[in-house]
Amino acid sequence: MKIAVIGPGAMGLMLAARLKQAGSDVVLLDYRAERAAQINENQVALDHPEGSERLAIQVTADPAALGGVDLAVVCTKAYHTQEVARTLRAHLAQTARALTLQNGAENVETLVEALGPARVLGGITSEGATLLRPGHARHAGRGQTHIGPAQGPVDAFCQEVVDLLIAAGFDTKGVEGVQNLIWTKLVINVGINSLTAILEVPNGRLLELPPAGKVMAAAVAEAVSVGQAMGVKFLHQDMLRAVQEVAHRTEANISSMLQDIRASRRTEVSYINGAVVRQGEQVGVPTPVNQTLTQLVQAREAGYLDQ
Ligand code: PAF
């Protein structure tokens, strides 16, 4: 199976490197030609607990490279998904499929609109990756990966992708009902990311600040109500406890949203707390706490982004 990994962020680099190490035919797509050329020149570097490696992975900004692949793994920020979906529709072969492993709630839908449900897989991963510099990532921690088709049961193609990921060293399972996974991960991000970004604290600190804990509980309760109204079956009975456990397990982590704020980058808040607000409007569930969190993070972004 020939694979394109789209987006040379921490997750994209780590995934491309691990697949390449396992002998897969991988190309990495970057929409910035200059950075693609730079990574090609220096090669992809991956640090991990056992050492460090350089891998000769082809990096290109030419979307025509998608024409020859069987699978495109989308690892971009959620605010690039619309553009990625248009590119995939234009260049991906009819028999090829796309898999999204991004943060946020609406990526599967966006890809399905462009490619149709039969050509889309979605998933979540708790593998930890950190971007050190362009083309250089650290595989920080091991986790679990779950993927499944946008519609219907795990089929032969999905199983082939599961086997490929297992061969690349990822603990992966194929599952039916991918929205349940994506919403479970979304609620965890809803409870942690925006609060850590607003308060400028590592994840674990949220558990030591009772007022922050109350906002977390309210944001999580809204997101769970929206998900349930949409028919989502969460993987944990008590989602607040699940969020608290993740905050505890990752207590020293700087959340991806706080990392974005610190680096003056656009955040994914519109696709996390903002997605809860949008979906809440669709199903008639009020979401004032998520709306406020979204606006507070956007107010921080306004300090450095061109509006
Ligand atoms: O986005 C993140 O930072 C992570 O998904 C999580 C789980 C909140 C840990 O930092």
Short mmCIF file of C-alpha atoms and ligand atoms in Angstrom, two decimals:
data_model
loop_
_atom_site.label_atom_id
_atom_site.label_comp_id
_atom_site.label_asym_id
_atom_site.label_seq_id
_atom_site.Cartn_x
_atom_site.Cartn_y
_atom_site.Cartn_z
CA MET A 1 0.00 0.00 0.00
CA LYS A 2 1.41 3.40 -0.98
CA ILE A 3 0.72 6.10 1.60
CA ALA A 4 0.70 9.89 1.63
CA VAL A 5 0.90 11.60 5.02
CA ILE A 6 -0.51 15.12 4.77
CA GLY A 7 0.93 17.70 7.14
CA PRO A 8 4.50 17.68 8.50
CA GLY A 9 3.52 18.57 12.07
CA ALA A 10 4.56 16.44 15.05
CA MET A 11 2.04 13.68 14.35
CA GLY A 12 2.56 13.65 10.56
CA LEU A 13 6.35 13.42 10.86
CA MET A 14 6.23 10.74 13.53
CA LEU A 15 3.73 8.65 11.57
CA ALA A 16 5.60 9.00 8.27
CA ALA A 17 8.88 8.09 9.98
CA ARG A 18 7.46 5.02 11.73
CA LEU A 19 5.75 3.80 8.54
CA LYS A 20 8.96 4.30 6.56
CA GLN A 21 10.99 2.42 9.21
CA ALA A 22 8.54 -0.47 8.82
CA GLY A 23 9.21 -0.59 5.07
CA SER A 24 6.11 1.26 3.77
CA ASP A 25 6.23 3.40 0.66
CA VAL A 26 5.55 6.89 2.11
CA VAL A 27 5.41 10.40 0.71
CA LEU A 28 4.92 13.44 2.97
CA LEU A 29 2.87 16.39 1.72
CA ASP A 30 3.48 19.94 2.87
CA TYR A 31 1.55 22.88 1.42
CA ARG A 32 4.63 25.08 1.96
CA ALA A 33 7.08 24.38 -0.88
CA GLU A 34 10.00 26.08 0.83
CA ARG A 35 9.66 23.99 3.98
CA ALA A 36 9.19 20.81 1.89
CA ALA A 37 12.50 21.54 0.11
CA GLN A 38 14.22 22.21 3.43
CA ILE A 39 12.99 18.93 4.96
CA ASN A 40 14.00 17.04 1.80
CA GLU A 41 17.49 18.44 2.08
CA ASN A 42 17.92 17.66 5.79
CA GLN A 43 15.78 14.47 5.81
CA VAL A 44 13.09 13.67 8.36
CA ALA A 45 14.52 13.19 11.86
CA LEU A 46 12.79 11.25 14.62
CA ASP A 47 13.94 11.14 18.24
CA HIS A 48 12.52 8.40 20.44
CA PRO A 49 13.38 6.78 23.77
CA GLU A 50 15.67 4.24 22.04
CA GLY A 51 17.65 6.80 20.02
CA SER A 52 17.42 9.04 17.02
CA GLU A 53 17.11 8.44 13.28
CA ARG A 54 17.17 10.23 9.94
CA LEU A 55 14.89 8.92 7.21
CA ALA A 56 14.94 9.68 3.49
CA ILE A 57 11.23 10.31 3.02
CA GLN A 58 10.16 12.19 -0.08
CA VAL A 59 8.54 15.50 0.95
CA THR A 60 6.65 17.46 -1.67
CA ALA A 61 4.28 20.40 -2.03
CA ASP A 62 2.96 19.01 -5.33
CA PRO A 63 -0.54 17.57 -4.75
CA ALA A 64 -0.15 15.50 -7.94
CA ALA A 65 1.83 13.07 -5.71
CA LEU A 66 -1.54 12.04 -4.27
CA GLY A 67 -2.49 10.48 -7.60
CA GLY A 68 -0.32 7.42 -6.98
CA VAL A 69 -1.29 6.56 -3.40
CA ASP A 70 -3.77 4.09 -1.93
CA LEU A 71 -4.19 5.90 1.37
CA ALA A 72 -3.88 9.56 2.41
CA VAL A 73 -3.49 10.09 6.16
CA VAL A 74 -4.61 13.61 7.11
CA CYS A 75 -2.57 15.02 10.01
CA THR A 76 -3.04 18.77 9.49
CA LYS A 77 -4.60 21.24 11.91
CA ALA A 78 -8.41 21.06 11.72
CA TYR A 79 -8.63 24.54 10.14
CA HIS A 80 -6.91 23.15 7.01
CA THR A 81 -9.34 20.23 6.51
CA GLN A 82 -11.62 22.01 3.99
CA GLU A 83 -8.66 22.80 1.77
CA VAL A 84 -7.19 19.30 2.18
CA ALA A 85 -10.58 17.79 1.26
CA ARG A 86 -10.70 19.84 -1.97
CA THR A 87 -7.16 18.74 -2.83
CA LEU A 88 -7.97 15.10 -2.14
CA ARG A 89 -11.08 15.26 -4.32
CA ALA A 90 -9.03 16.67 -7.18
CA HIS A 91 -6.04 14.33 -6.97
CA LEU A 92 -6.81 11.08 -5.12
CA ALA A 93 -7.52 8.01 -7.29
CA GLN A 94 -11.12 6.75 -7.13
CA THR A 95 -9.98 3.54 -5.40
CA ALA A 96 -7.90 5.38 -2.77
CA ARG A 97 -9.16 6.42 0.68
CA ALA A 98 -8.44 9.08 3.26
CA LEU A 99 -7.91 8.56 7.00
CA THR A 100 -8.14 11.49 9.43
CA LEU A 101 -6.28 11.32 12.74
CA GLN A 102 -6.80 15.02 13.50
CA ASN A 103 -8.15 16.79 16.58
CA GLY A 104 -11.69 18.16 16.43
CA ALA A 105 -15.19 16.95 15.70
CA GLU A 106 -16.01 17.69 12.08
CA ASN A 107 -13.08 16.37 10.03
CA VAL A 108 -14.76 13.09 9.05
CA GLU A 109 -17.84 14.99 7.80
CA THR A 110 -15.71 17.40 5.77
CA LEU A 111 -13.85 14.53 4.09
CA VAL A 112 -17.08 12.61 3.53
CA GLU A 113 -18.59 15.65 1.77
CA ALA A 114 -15.64 15.70 -0.62
CA LEU A 115 -15.04 11.98 -1.16
CA GLY A 116 -18.21 10.16 -0.10
CA PRO A 117 -18.57 7.93 2.99
CA ALA A 118 -17.10 4.80 1.39
CA ARG A 119 -13.70 6.47 0.91
CA VAL A 120 -13.21 7.90 4.41
CA LEU A 121 -11.80 6.44 7.62
CA GLY A 122 -11.54 8.28 10.91
CA GLY A 123 -9.65 7.66 14.08
CA ILE A 124 -7.99 8.88 17.24
CA THR A 125 -4.58 8.23 18.69
CA SER A 126 -3.03 8.88 22.05
CA GLU A 127 0.54 8.41 20.71
CA GLY A 128 2.52 11.43 21.91
CA ALA A 129 4.55 13.46 19.43
CA THR A 130 6.29 16.81 19.79
CA LEU A 131 7.60 19.01 17.00
CA LEU A 132 11.18 20.06 17.72
CA ARG A 133 11.81 22.02 14.49
CA PRO A 134 10.67 21.67 10.84
CA GLY A 135 11.21 18.04 9.81
CA HIS A 136 12.27 16.95 13.30
CA ALA A 137 9.88 15.34 15.79
CA ARG A 138 10.12 13.42 19.02
CA HIS A 139 8.00 10.31 19.57
CA ALA A 140 7.33 11.24 23.17
CA GLY A 141 5.02 8.55 24.46
CA ARG A 142 3.25 5.39 23.46
CA GLY A 143 -0.52 5.21 23.32
CA GLN A 144 -3.40 3.51 21.57
CA THR A 145 -4.84 4.10 18.13
CA HIS A 146 -8.39 3.29 17.02
CA ILE A 147 -9.61 3.67 13.46
CA GLY A 148 -12.79 2.82 11.61
CA PRO A 149 -14.73 3.51 8.44
CA ALA A 150 -16.91 6.65 8.36
CA GLN A 151 -19.83 4.31 7.76
CA GLY A 152 -20.44 0.62 8.36
CA PRO A 153 -18.33 -2.15 9.90
CA VAL A 154 -14.56 -2.63 9.70
CA ASP A 155 -13.92 -3.81 6.13
CA ALA A 156 -10.89 -5.39 4.42
CA PHE A 157 -9.33 -2.02 3.53
CA CYS A 158 -9.67 -0.73 7.09
CA GLN A 159 -8.18 -3.98 8.42
CA GLU A 160 -5.26 -3.61 6.00
CA VAL A 161 -4.59 -0.11 7.41
CA VAL A 162 -4.83 -1.47 10.97
CA ASP A 163 -2.25 -4.17 10.10
CA LEU A 164 0.02 -1.57 8.52
CA LEU A 165 -0.10 0.61 11.64
CA ILE A 166 0.55 -2.41 13.87
CA ALA A 167 3.56 -3.31 11.68
CA ALA A 168 4.79 0.26 12.21
CA GLY A 169 4.65 -0.31 15.97
CA PHE A 170 1.33 1.33 16.84
CA ASP A 171 -1.09 -0.47 19.14
CA THR A 172 -4.09 -0.22 16.79
CA LYS A 173 -7.63 -1.57 16.68
CA GLY A 174 -10.30 -1.31 14.00
CA VAL A 175 -13.70 -0.28 15.34
CA GLU A 176 -17.18 0.43 14.10
CA GLY A 177 -18.82 3.74 15.07
CA VAL A 178 -15.94 6.12 14.71
CA GLN A 179 -18.00 9.13 15.87
CA ASN A 180 -18.14 7.61 19.36
CA LEU A 181 -14.32 7.64 19.49
CA ILE A 182 -13.99 11.10 18.02
CA TRP A 183 -16.51 12.61 20.44
CA THR A 184 -14.90 10.89 23.42
CA LYS A 185 -11.54 12.45 22.46
CA LEU A 186 -13.28 15.76 21.73
CA VAL A 187 -14.76 15.95 25.23
CA ILE A 188 -11.30 15.37 26.71
CA ASN A 189 -9.93 18.27 24.65
CA VAL A 190 -13.00 20.39 25.56
CA GLY A 191 -12.26 19.92 29.26
CA ILE A 192 -8.52 20.58 29.11
CA ASN A 193 -7.28 22.58 26.11
CA SER A 194 -9.03 25.95 26.27
CA LEU A 195 -8.77 26.21 30.06
CA THR A 196 -5.03 25.52 30.04
CA ALA A 197 -4.63 28.05 27.20
CA ILE A 198 -6.57 30.78 29.04
CA LEU A 199 -4.99 30.15 32.44
CA GLU A 200 -1.49 29.37 31.03
CA VAL A 201 -1.07 26.27 33.16
CA PRO A 202 0.04 22.67 32.53
CA ASN A 203 -2.80 20.15 32.34
CA GLY A 204 -2.48 18.85 35.91
CA ARG A 205 -2.79 22.31 37.46
CA LEU A 206 -6.48 22.41 36.42
CA LEU A 207 -7.14 19.76 39.07
CA GLU A 208 -5.61 21.91 41.81
CA LEU A 209 -7.68 25.03 41.07
CA PRO A 210 -11.28 24.45 42.25
CA PRO A 211 -12.83 27.28 40.16
CA ALA A 212 -11.11 25.88 37.04
CA GLY A 213 -12.49 22.47 37.96
CA LYS A 214 -16.01 23.92 38.03
CA VAL A 215 -15.64 25.44 34.55
CA MET A 216 -14.18 22.14 33.32
CA ALA A 217 -17.17 20.24 34.71
CA ALA A 218 -19.65 22.66 33.11
CA ALA A 219 -17.93 22.58 29.68
CA VAL A 220 -17.73 18.78 29.75
CA ALA A 221 -21.41 18.45 30.80
CA GLU A 222 -22.49 20.63 27.85
CA ALA A 223 -20.37 18.65 25.38
CA VAL A 224 -21.71 15.33 26.70
CA SER A 225 -25.31 16.59 26.38
CA VAL A 226 -24.69 17.68 22.79
CA GLY A 227 -23.03 14.36 21.92
CA GLN A 228 -25.84 12.36 23.50
CA ALA A 229 -28.46 14.40 21.62
CA MET A 230 -26.56 13.48 18.42
CA GLY A 231 -26.66 9.79 19.34
CA VAL A 232 -23.01 9.47 20.41
CA LYS A 233 -22.21 6.58 22.75
CA PHE A 234 -19.27 7.74 24.86
CA LEU A 235 -16.56 5.23 25.71
CA HIS A 236 -16.72 6.14 29.41
CA GLN A 237 -19.82 6.32 31.57
CA ASP A 238 -18.41 9.26 33.56
CA MET A 239 -16.78 11.57 31.05
CA LEU A 240 -15.78 14.19 33.65
CA ARG A 241 -13.81 11.56 35.51
CA ALA A 242 -12.21 10.46 32.20
CA VAL A 243 -11.14 14.08 31.54
CA GLN A 244 -9.74 14.40 35.08
CA GLU A 245 -7.81 11.15 34.64
CA VAL A 246 -6.22 12.39 31.41
CA ALA A 247 -5.35 15.73 33.07
CA HIS A 248 -3.75 13.76 35.91
CA ARG A 249 -1.89 11.34 33.60
CA THR A 250 -0.57 14.22 31.48
CA GLU A 251 -0.13 16.60 34.44
CA ALA A 252 3.17 18.07 33.25
CA ASN A 253 2.04 18.45 29.59
CA ILE A 254 1.59 21.80 27.98
CA SER A 255 -1.60 21.24 25.98
CA SER A 256 -1.47 21.65 22.21
CA MET A 257 -3.65 24.76 22.52
CA LEU A 258 -1.38 26.44 25.05
CA GLN A 259 1.60 25.51 22.82
CA ASP A 260 -0.17 27.26 19.93
CA ILE A 261 -0.84 30.38 22.02
CA ARG A 262 2.77 30.47 23.20
CA ALA A 263 4.02 30.17 19.60
CA SER A 264 1.51 32.83 18.41
CA ARG A 265 -0.17 30.28 16.14
CA ARG A 266 -3.83 29.95 15.32
CA THR A 267 -5.44 27.45 17.73
CA GLU A 268 -7.99 24.70 17.07
CA VAL A 269 -10.52 26.17 19.53
CA SER A 270 -13.17 26.67 16.81
CA TYR A 271 -13.00 22.92 16.09
CA ILE A 272 -13.04 21.84 19.76
CA ASN A 273 -15.19 24.06 22.05
CA GLY A 274 -16.49 25.87 18.95
CA ALA A 275 -17.62 22.55 17.42
CA VAL A 276 -19.65 21.83 20.57
CA VAL A 277 -21.36 25.22 20.13
CA ARG A 278 -22.13 24.60 16.43
CA GLN A 279 -23.40 21.06 16.98
CA GLY A 280 -25.35 22.24 20.05
CA GLU A 281 -27.21 24.71 17.84
CA GLN A 282 -28.10 21.86 15.46
CA VAL A 283 -29.57 19.65 18.19
CA GLY A 284 -31.05 22.43 20.37
CA VAL A 285 -28.69 22.09 23.36
CA PRO A 286 -27.45 25.39 24.88
CA THR A 287 -23.67 25.66 25.27
CA PRO A 288 -22.89 29.02 26.96
CA VAL A 289 -19.76 27.79 28.74
CA ASN A 290 -18.18 26.43 25.55
CA GLN A 291 -19.13 29.64 23.74
CA THR A 292 -17.39 31.73 26.42
CA LEU A 293 -14.27 29.50 26.39
CA THR A 294 -14.13 29.76 22.58
CA GLN A 295 -14.39 33.54 22.70
CA LEU A 296 -11.76 33.88 25.43
CA VAL A 297 -9.24 31.82 23.44
CA GLN A 298 -10.12 33.78 20.30
CA ALA A 299 -9.52 36.99 22.27
CA ARG A 300 -6.03 35.73 23.11
CA GLU A 301 -5.44 34.85 19.43
CA ALA A 302 -6.60 38.35 18.42
CA GLY A 303 -3.53 39.70 20.19
CA TYR A 304 -1.27 38.23 17.50
CA LEU A 305 -3.33 37.03 14.50
CA ASP A 306 -4.36 39.33 11.64
CA GLN A 307 -8.13 39.62 11.98
O1 PAF B 1 -4.30 18.43 22.74
C1 PAF B 1 -3.65 17.99 23.71
O2 PAF B 1 -2.78 18.63 24.28
C2 PAF B 1 -3.91 16.56 24.16
O3 PAF B 1 -4.92 16.02 23.36
C3 PAF B 1 -4.27 16.39 25.64
C4 PAF B 1 -4.91 15.03 25.85
C5 PAF B 1 -5.19 17.47 26.15
C6 PAF B 1 -3.02 16.31 26.47
O4 PAF B 1 -2.26 17.46 26.50
#
